[in-house]
Amino acid sequence: MNDFLTQWGWRPLFDEEANICRAQGCVPARVILEHKHLYRIVSESGEFLAEVTGKFRYEADGREDFPAVGDWVMASLRESDGRATIRGLLPRFSKFSRKVAGAVTEEQIVAVNVDTIFLVQALNQDFNLRRLERYLILAWESGANPVVILSKADLCEDRDELLAQVHNVAAGVPVHAVSALDGIGLEELHPYIGQGKTVALMGSSGVGKSTLINRLIGREAMDTGGIREDDGRGRHTTTHRELLLLPDGGLLLDTPGMRELQLWDADQGISTGFADVETLSGQCRFHNCSHNREPGCAVQAALEDGTLEEERYNSYLKLQKELAYLARKEDRQLQLQEKSKWKQIHKQMRSHKPR
């Protein structure tokens, strides 16, 4: 493995398919920026503006089949004009997705091939445990390792109390309180950003992701905005996903702030994120306990003695209900797509029927 591939996070799991593509005259490259229908990729020969082939587009069944920031692709380069054509997408070892905002039932890929996800939440008016639970669920589902970063620690007077609340909902997840402006706690983050490791930063608009990235990189790589006096939130500055290479190794993937975070395919994530609730469910006297008024209900007992907070349990029920609704909606959509496909097939068969 050469220095370029190591530096940009190449994994041995890519080798087999990469060798096939190389035999066809392609080279490995990583997607570092995504435009509309265009991608900025980096290879040993430099950066190129790339697009997928017509065949690639035709064979793609959905958004998941197209490249995203962090993907490794095989591309043919045209060095004379700085352009490239993406001919293959290499396997992913992690993928953070959410449902697109609004009523449409569709996946939005936020980041792929990420080792660690920094879930950034500000320790001011923006602090929200229920939102953090959502981020943790999707992070666990992605296959990457979540780390909670509590930013703007310099603006918080009850930091220890809020830290205790975060530890309660993020059991087993590393939690770090930092201040990018004052440099507090930043040294604790360096072990996650080793040579060839990719870290994605995610959180709501204005929590300080861009300022944090600038401090970790050591230069003003990202635009930042000041704090609004009315609500204590930073001004939204990041408008796209971008993969940045650090001077001393490691990669940071910046993402726009998410005002809405709806779940997508997160059954395993809920089981991991709410392991305390599901462990209690397994201790009930009856295996089909609804946790309402059944005798021997461990969940109700925990709610009564305060072992399980009512807000956390209600959040668990809400997220389960949201996933069930999404599954029903997606199933209905798949049925309609299948029906439409067969209508087109029958129409084509009738048009070719001998007269």
PDB file of N, CA and C in Angstrom, residues 1-15 17-18 21-22 26-33 39-46 52 56 64-75 85-94 111-115 196-198 243 245 251 253:
ATOM      1  N   MET A   1       0.846  -1.190   0.000  1.00  0.00           N
ATOM      2  CA  MET A   1       0.000   0.000   0.000  1.00  0.00           C
ATOM      3  C   MET A   1       0.882   1.241   0.000  1.00  0.00           C
ATOM      4  N   ASN A   2       0.641   2.179  -0.937  1.00  0.00           N
ATOM      5  CA  ASN A   2       1.524   3.343  -1.005  1.00  0.00           C
ATOM      6  C   ASN A   2       1.121   4.422  -0.004  1.00  0.00           C
ATOM      7  N   ASP A   3       1.981   5.453   0.117  1.00  0.00           N
ATOM      8  CA  ASP A   3       1.784   6.490   1.124  1.00  0.00           C
ATOM      9  C   ASP A   3       0.495   7.269   0.896  1.00  0.00           C
ATOM     10  N   PHE A   4       0.158   7.523  -0.388  1.00  0.00           N
ATOM     11  CA  PHE A   4      -1.057   8.281  -0.675  1.00  0.00           C
ATOM     12  C   PHE A   4      -2.293   7.554  -0.145  1.00  0.00           C
ATOM     13  N   LEU A   5      -2.399   6.270  -0.473  1.00  0.00           N
ATOM     14  CA  LEU A   5      -3.563   5.511  -0.047  1.00  0.00           C
ATOM     15  C   LEU A   5      -3.648   5.429   1.475  1.00  0.00           C
ATOM     16  N   THR A   6      -2.508   5.212   2.133  1.00  0.00           N
ATOM     17  CA  THR A   6      -2.490   5.140   3.593  1.00  0.00           C
ATOM     18  C   THR A   6      -2.936   6.458   4.201  1.00  0.00           C
ATOM     19  N   GLN A   7      -2.434   7.545   3.660  1.00  0.00           N
ATOM     20  CA  GLN A   7      -2.745   8.877   4.176  1.00  0.00           C
ATOM     21  C   GLN A   7      -4.234   9.191   4.091  1.00  0.00           C
ATOM     22  N   TRP A   8      -4.881   8.736   3.011  1.00  0.00           N
ATOM     23  CA  TRP A   8      -6.288   9.059   2.794  1.00  0.00           C
ATOM     24  C   TRP A   8      -7.245   7.984   3.302  1.00  0.00           C
ATOM     25  N   GLY A   9      -6.736   6.995   4.041  1.00  0.00           N
ATOM     26  CA  GLY A   9      -7.619   6.069   4.737  1.00  0.00           C
ATOM     27  C   GLY A   9      -7.969   4.793   4.003  1.00  0.00           C
ATOM     28  N   TRP A  10      -7.121   4.353   3.083  1.00  0.00           N
ATOM     29  CA  TRP A  10      -7.384   3.112   2.338  1.00  0.00           C
ATOM     30  C   TRP A  10      -7.453   1.916   3.285  1.00  0.00           C
ATOM     31  N   ARG A  11      -8.355   0.954   2.976  1.00  0.00           N
ATOM     32  CA  ARG A  11      -8.506  -0.266   3.757  1.00  0.00           C
ATOM     33  C   ARG A  11      -8.254  -1.497   2.875  1.00  0.00           C
ATOM     34  N   PRO A  12      -7.687  -2.557   3.442  1.00  0.00           N
ATOM     35  CA  PRO A  12      -7.453  -3.782   2.672  1.00  0.00           C
ATOM     36  C   PRO A  12      -8.716  -4.361   2.048  1.00  0.00           C
ATOM     37  N   LEU A  13      -9.893  -4.081   2.639  1.00  0.00           N
ATOM     38  CA  LEU A  13     -11.128  -4.638   2.087  1.00  0.00           C
ATOM     39  C   LEU A  13     -11.426  -4.104   0.694  1.00  0.00           C
ATOM     40  N   PHE A  14     -10.766  -3.004   0.300  1.00  0.00           N
ATOM     41  CA  PHE A  14     -10.966  -2.457  -1.034  1.00  0.00           C
ATOM     42  C   PHE A  14     -10.110  -3.146  -2.087  1.00  0.00           C
ATOM     43  N   ASP A  15      -9.085  -3.899  -1.660  1.00  0.00           N
ATOM     44  CA  ASP A  15      -8.044  -4.371  -2.577  1.00  0.00           C
ATOM     45  C   ASP A  15      -8.576  -5.188  -3.745  1.00  0.00           C
ATOM     46  N   GLU A  17     -11.568  -5.562  -5.337  1.00  0.00           N
ATOM     47  CA  GLU A  17     -12.289  -4.853  -6.392  1.00  0.00           C
ATOM     48  C   GLU A  17     -11.408  -3.797  -7.050  1.00  0.00           C
ATOM     49  N   ALA A  18     -10.507  -3.211  -6.280  1.00  0.00           N
ATOM     50  CA  ALA A  18      -9.614  -2.204  -6.856  1.00  0.00           C
ATOM     51  C   ALA A  18      -8.699  -2.828  -7.901  1.00  0.00           C
ATOM     52  N   CYS A  21     -10.580  -3.159 -11.145  1.00  0.00           N
ATOM     53  CA  CYS A  21     -10.724  -1.870 -11.825  1.00  0.00           C
ATOM     54  C   CYS A  21      -9.403  -1.392 -12.419  1.00  0.00           C
ATOM     55  N   ARG A  22      -8.294  -1.639 -11.688  1.00  0.00           N
ATOM     56  CA  ARG A  22      -6.989  -1.231 -12.215  1.00  0.00           C
ATOM     57  C   ARG A  22      -6.694  -1.934 -13.539  1.00  0.00           C
ATOM     58  N   CYS A  26      -8.293   1.965 -14.520  1.00  0.00           N
ATOM     59  CA  CYS A  26      -8.777   2.949 -13.548  1.00  0.00           C
ATOM     60  C   CYS A  26      -7.803   3.090 -12.381  1.00  0.00           C
ATOM     61  N   VAL A  27      -7.975   4.141 -11.589  1.00  0.00           N
ATOM     62  CA  VAL A  27      -7.146   4.373 -10.411  1.00  0.00           C
ATOM     63  C   VAL A  27      -8.053   4.626  -9.213  1.00  0.00           C
ATOM     64  N   PRO A  28      -7.597   4.301  -7.988  1.00  0.00           N
ATOM     65  CA  PRO A  28      -8.408   4.588  -6.802  1.00  0.00           C
ATOM     66  C   PRO A  28      -8.378   6.073  -6.458  1.00  0.00           C
ATOM     67  N   ALA A  29      -9.519   6.577  -6.011  1.00  0.00           N
ATOM     68  CA  ALA A  29      -9.628   7.980  -5.605  1.00  0.00           C
ATOM     69  C   ALA A  29     -10.691   8.076  -4.526  1.00  0.00           C
ATOM     70  N   ARG A  30     -10.584   9.108  -3.692  1.00  0.00           N
ATOM     71  CA  ARG A  30     -11.580   9.290  -2.622  1.00  0.00           C
ATOM     72  C   ARG A  30     -12.392  10.553  -2.872  1.00  0.00           C
ATOM     73  N   VAL A  31     -13.695  10.456  -2.633  1.00  0.00           N
ATOM     74  CA  VAL A  31     -14.585  11.604  -2.817  1.00  0.00           C
ATOM     75  C   VAL A  31     -14.422  12.546  -1.625  1.00  0.00           C
ATOM     76  N   ILE A  32     -14.032  13.790  -1.889  1.00  0.00           N
ATOM     77  CA  ILE A  32     -13.807  14.747  -0.810  1.00  0.00           C
ATOM     78  C   ILE A  32     -14.842  15.867  -0.795  1.00  0.00           C
ATOM     79  N   LEU A  33     -15.630  15.985  -1.858  1.00  0.00           N
ATOM     80  CA  LEU A  33     -16.652  17.030  -1.929  1.00  0.00           C
ATOM     81  C   LEU A  33     -17.711  16.598  -2.930  1.00  0.00           C
ATOM     82  N   TYR A  39     -18.613  15.471  -8.514  1.00  0.00           N
ATOM     83  CA  TYR A  39     -17.861  15.138  -7.311  1.00  0.00           C
ATOM     84  C   TYR A  39     -16.438  15.669  -7.440  1.00  0.00           C
ATOM     85  N   ARG A  40     -15.874  16.098  -6.309  1.00  0.00           N
ATOM     86  CA  ARG A  40     -14.458  16.435  -6.260  1.00  0.00           C
ATOM     87  C   ARG A  40     -13.752  15.222  -5.658  1.00  0.00           C
ATOM     88  N   ILE A  41     -12.812  14.634  -6.404  1.00  0.00           N
ATOM     89  CA  ILE A  41     -12.110  13.443  -5.928  1.00  0.00           C
ATOM     90  C   ILE A  41     -10.615  13.735  -5.856  1.00  0.00           C
ATOM     91  N   VAL A  42      -9.907  12.958  -5.029  1.00  0.00           N
ATOM     92  CA  VAL A  42      -8.467  13.117  -4.910  1.00  0.00           C
ATOM     93  C   VAL A  42      -7.802  11.764  -5.154  1.00  0.00           C
ATOM     94  N   SER A  43      -6.768  11.790  -5.989  1.00  0.00           N
ATOM     95  CA  SER A  43      -5.993  10.590  -6.298  1.00  0.00           C
ATOM     96  C   SER A  43      -4.516  10.936  -6.192  1.00  0.00           C
ATOM     97  N   GLU A  44      -3.662   9.971  -6.478  1.00  0.00           N
ATOM     98  CA  GLU A  44      -2.220  10.235  -6.455  1.00  0.00           C
ATOM     99  C   GLU A  44      -1.825  11.344  -7.416  1.00  0.00           C
ATOM    100  N   SER A  45      -2.621  11.532  -8.454  1.00  0.00           N
ATOM    101  CA  SER A  45      -2.310  12.544  -9.467  1.00  0.00           C
ATOM    102  C   SER A  45      -2.881  13.912  -9.138  1.00  0.00           C
ATOM    103  N   GLY A  46      -3.582  14.046  -7.993  1.00  0.00           N
ATOM    104  CA  GLY A  46      -4.145  15.328  -7.604  1.00  0.00           C
ATOM    105  C   GLY A  46      -5.660  15.293  -7.517  1.00  0.00           C
ATOM    106  N   VAL A  52     -20.210  10.381 -12.750  1.00  0.00           N
ATOM    107  CA  VAL A  52     -20.371   8.947 -12.981  1.00  0.00           C
ATOM    108  C   VAL A  52     -20.711   8.703 -14.444  1.00  0.00           C
ATOM    109  N   PHE A  56     -23.335   3.674 -15.052  1.00  0.00           N
ATOM    110  CA  PHE A  56     -23.388   3.746 -13.592  1.00  0.00           C
ATOM    111  C   PHE A  56     -24.733   4.334 -13.164  1.00  0.00           C
ATOM    112  N   GLU A  64     -28.377   5.340  -2.470  1.00  0.00           N
ATOM    113  CA  GLU A  64     -27.314   4.565  -1.840  1.00  0.00           C
ATOM    114  C   GLU A  64     -26.280   4.075  -2.846  1.00  0.00           C
ATOM    115  N   ASP A  65     -26.686   3.936  -4.107  1.00  0.00           N
ATOM    116  CA  ASP A  65     -25.782   3.395  -5.125  1.00  0.00           C
ATOM    117  C   ASP A  65     -24.861   4.446  -5.726  1.00  0.00           C
ATOM    118  N   PHE A  66     -25.074   5.710  -5.387  1.00  0.00           N
ATOM    119  CA  PHE A  66     -24.228   6.781  -5.916  1.00  0.00           C
ATOM    120  C   PHE A  66     -23.133   7.131  -4.907  1.00  0.00           C
ATOM    121  N   PRO A  67     -22.027   7.713  -5.363  1.00  0.00           N
ATOM    122  CA  PRO A  67     -20.954   8.093  -4.440  1.00  0.00           C
ATOM    123  C   PRO A  67     -21.415   9.152  -3.441  1.00  0.00           C
ATOM    124  N   ALA A  68     -20.792   9.147  -2.284  1.00  0.00           N
ATOM    125  CA  ALA A  68     -21.012  10.160  -1.254  1.00  0.00           C
ATOM    126  C   ALA A  68     -19.648  10.578  -0.724  1.00  0.00           C
ATOM    127  N   VAL A  69     -19.598  11.687  -0.005  1.00  0.00           N
ATOM    128  CA  VAL A  69     -18.330  12.158   0.551  1.00  0.00           C
ATOM    129  C   VAL A  69     -17.773  11.095   1.504  1.00  0.00           C
ATOM    130  N   GLY A  70     -16.519  10.732   1.289  1.00  0.00           N
ATOM    131  CA  GLY A  70     -15.871   9.676   2.058  1.00  0.00           C
ATOM    132  C   GLY A  70     -15.729   8.380   1.282  1.00  0.00           C
ATOM    133  N   ASP A  71     -16.477   8.236   0.190  1.00  0.00           N
ATOM    134  CA  ASP A  71     -16.405   7.017  -0.609  1.00  0.00           C
ATOM    135  C   ASP A  71     -15.063   6.882  -1.315  1.00  0.00           C
ATOM    136  N   TRP A  72     -14.647   5.626  -1.511  1.00  0.00           N
ATOM    137  CA  TRP A  72     -13.539   5.306  -2.409  1.00  0.00           C
ATOM    138  C   TRP A  72     -14.140   4.831  -3.726  1.00  0.00           C
ATOM    139  N   VAL A  73     -13.643   5.385  -4.821  1.00  0.00           N
ATOM    140  CA  VAL A  73     -14.150   5.041  -6.145  1.00  0.00           C
ATOM    141  C   VAL A  73     -12.978   4.676  -7.051  1.00  0.00           C
ATOM    142  N   MET A  74     -13.294   4.034  -8.168  1.00  0.00           N
ATOM    143  CA  MET A  74     -12.304   3.790  -9.208  1.00  0.00           C
ATOM    144  C   MET A  74     -12.653   4.701 -10.381  1.00  0.00           C
ATOM    145  N   ALA A  75     -11.689   5.463 -10.826  1.00  0.00           N
ATOM    146  CA  ALA A  75     -11.959   6.487 -11.828  1.00  0.00           C
ATOM    147  C   ALA A  75     -10.907   6.484 -12.927  1.00  0.00           C
ATOM    148  N   THR A  85     -13.816  10.389 -14.719  1.00  0.00           N
ATOM    149  CA  THR A  85     -15.064   9.638 -14.822  1.00  0.00           C
ATOM    150  C   THR A  85     -15.049   8.513 -13.793  1.00  0.00           C
ATOM    151  N   ILE A  86     -16.069   8.479 -12.958  1.00  0.00           N
ATOM    152  CA  ILE A  86     -16.180   7.442 -11.931  1.00  0.00           C
ATOM    153  C   ILE A  86     -16.837   6.214 -12.539  1.00  0.00           C
ATOM    154  N   ARG A  87     -16.134   5.080 -12.480  1.00  0.00           N
ATOM    155  CA  ARG A  87     -16.628   3.845 -13.099  1.00  0.00           C
ATOM    156  C   ARG A  87     -16.991   2.767 -12.086  1.00  0.00           C
ATOM    157  N   GLY A  88     -16.585   2.935 -10.842  1.00  0.00           N
ATOM    158  CA  GLY A  88     -16.902   1.916  -9.840  1.00  0.00           C
ATOM    159  C   GLY A  88     -16.896   2.497  -8.445  1.00  0.00           C
ATOM    160  N   LEU A  89     -17.754   1.936  -7.599  1.00  0.00           N
ATOM    161  CA  LEU A  89     -17.851   2.344  -6.201  1.00  0.00           C
ATOM    162  C   LEU A  89     -17.378   1.188  -5.336  1.00  0.00           C
ATOM    163  N   LEU A  90     -16.378   1.418  -4.501  1.00  0.00           N
ATOM    164  CA  LEU A  90     -15.814   0.360  -3.667  1.00  0.00           C
ATOM    165  C   LEU A  90     -16.651   0.151  -2.401  1.00  0.00           C
ATOM    166  N   PRO A  91     -16.538  -1.015  -1.763  1.00  0.00           N
ATOM    167  CA  PRO A  91     -17.382  -1.333  -0.587  1.00  0.00           C
ATOM    168  C   PRO A  91     -17.197  -0.309   0.533  1.00  0.00           C
ATOM    169  N   ARG A  92     -18.254  -0.096   1.299  1.00  0.00           N
ATOM    170  CA  ARG A  92     -18.223   0.814   2.444  1.00  0.00           C
ATOM    171  C   ARG A  92     -18.147   0.015   3.741  1.00  0.00           C
ATOM    172  N   PHE A  93     -17.391   0.513   4.714  1.00  0.00           N
ATOM    173  CA  PHE A  93     -17.353  -0.170   6.005  1.00  0.00           C
ATOM    174  C   PHE A  93     -18.204   0.560   7.048  1.00  0.00           C
ATOM    175  N   SER A  94     -18.701   1.754   6.715  1.00  0.00           N
ATOM    176  CA  SER A  94     -19.646   2.438   7.582  1.00  0.00           C
ATOM    177  C   SER A  94     -20.458   3.417   6.739  1.00  0.00           C
ATOM    178  N   ALA A 111     -22.540  10.585   5.549  1.00  0.00           N
ATOM    179  CA  ALA A 111     -21.097  10.312   5.519  1.00  0.00           C
ATOM    180  C   ALA A 111     -20.871   8.812   5.423  1.00  0.00           C
ATOM    181  N   VAL A 112     -19.795   8.416   4.726  1.00  0.00           N
ATOM    182  CA  VAL A 112     -19.455   6.999   4.600  1.00  0.00           C
ATOM    183  C   VAL A 112     -17.969   6.796   4.882  1.00  0.00           C
ATOM    184  N   ASN A 113     -17.619   5.534   5.179  1.00  0.00           N
ATOM    185  CA  ASN A 113     -16.223   5.155   5.453  1.00  0.00           C
ATOM    186  C   ASN A 113     -15.612   6.021   6.552  1.00  0.00           C
ATOM    187  N   VAL A 114     -16.377   6.167   7.624  1.00  0.00           N
ATOM    188  CA  VAL A 114     -15.953   6.969   8.776  1.00  0.00           C
ATOM    189  C   VAL A 114     -15.634   6.030   9.932  1.00  0.00           C
ATOM    190  N   ASP A 115     -14.509   6.267  10.596  1.00  0.00           N
ATOM    191  CA  ASP A 115     -14.120   5.447  11.751  1.00  0.00           C
ATOM    192  C   ASP A 115     -14.819   5.910  13.026  1.00  0.00           C
ATOM    193  N   GLY A 196      -4.582   8.177   8.726  1.00  0.00           N
ATOM    194  CA  GLY A 196      -5.494   7.393   7.912  1.00  0.00           C
ATOM    195  C   GLY A 196      -6.863   7.161   8.531  1.00  0.00           C
ATOM    196  N   LYS A 197      -7.137   7.757   9.682  1.00  0.00           N
ATOM    197  CA  LYS A 197      -8.443   7.620  10.334  1.00  0.00           C
ATOM    198  C   LYS A 197      -9.346   8.781   9.936  1.00  0.00           C
ATOM    199  N   THR A 198     -10.613   8.471   9.701  1.00  0.00           N
ATOM    200  CA  THR A 198     -11.566   9.496   9.302  1.00  0.00           C
ATOM    201  C   THR A 198     -12.565   9.752  10.423  1.00  0.00           C
ATOM    202  N   LEU A 243     -14.383  16.626   2.990  1.00  0.00           N
ATOM    203  CA  LEU A 243     -13.372  15.819   3.670  1.00  0.00           C
ATOM    204  C   LEU A 243     -12.048  16.568   3.645  1.00  0.00           C
ATOM    205  N   LEU A 245      -7.940  16.868   4.930  1.00  0.00           N
ATOM    206  CA  LEU A 245      -6.751  16.150   5.390  1.00  0.00           C
ATOM    207  C   LEU A 245      -5.979  17.017   6.371  1.00  0.00           C
ATOM    208  N   LEU A 251      -8.145  12.528   9.004  1.00  0.00           N
ATOM    209  CA  LEU A 251      -9.069  13.241   8.133  1.00  0.00           C
ATOM    210  C   LEU A 251     -10.304  13.653   8.910  1.00  0.00           C
ATOM    211  N   LEU A 253     -14.282  15.100   8.421  1.00  0.00           N
ATOM    212  CA  LEU A 253     -15.378  15.279   7.486  1.00  0.00           C
ATOM    213  C   LEU A 253     -16.391  16.218   8.130  1.00  0.00           C
TER     214      LEU A 253
END
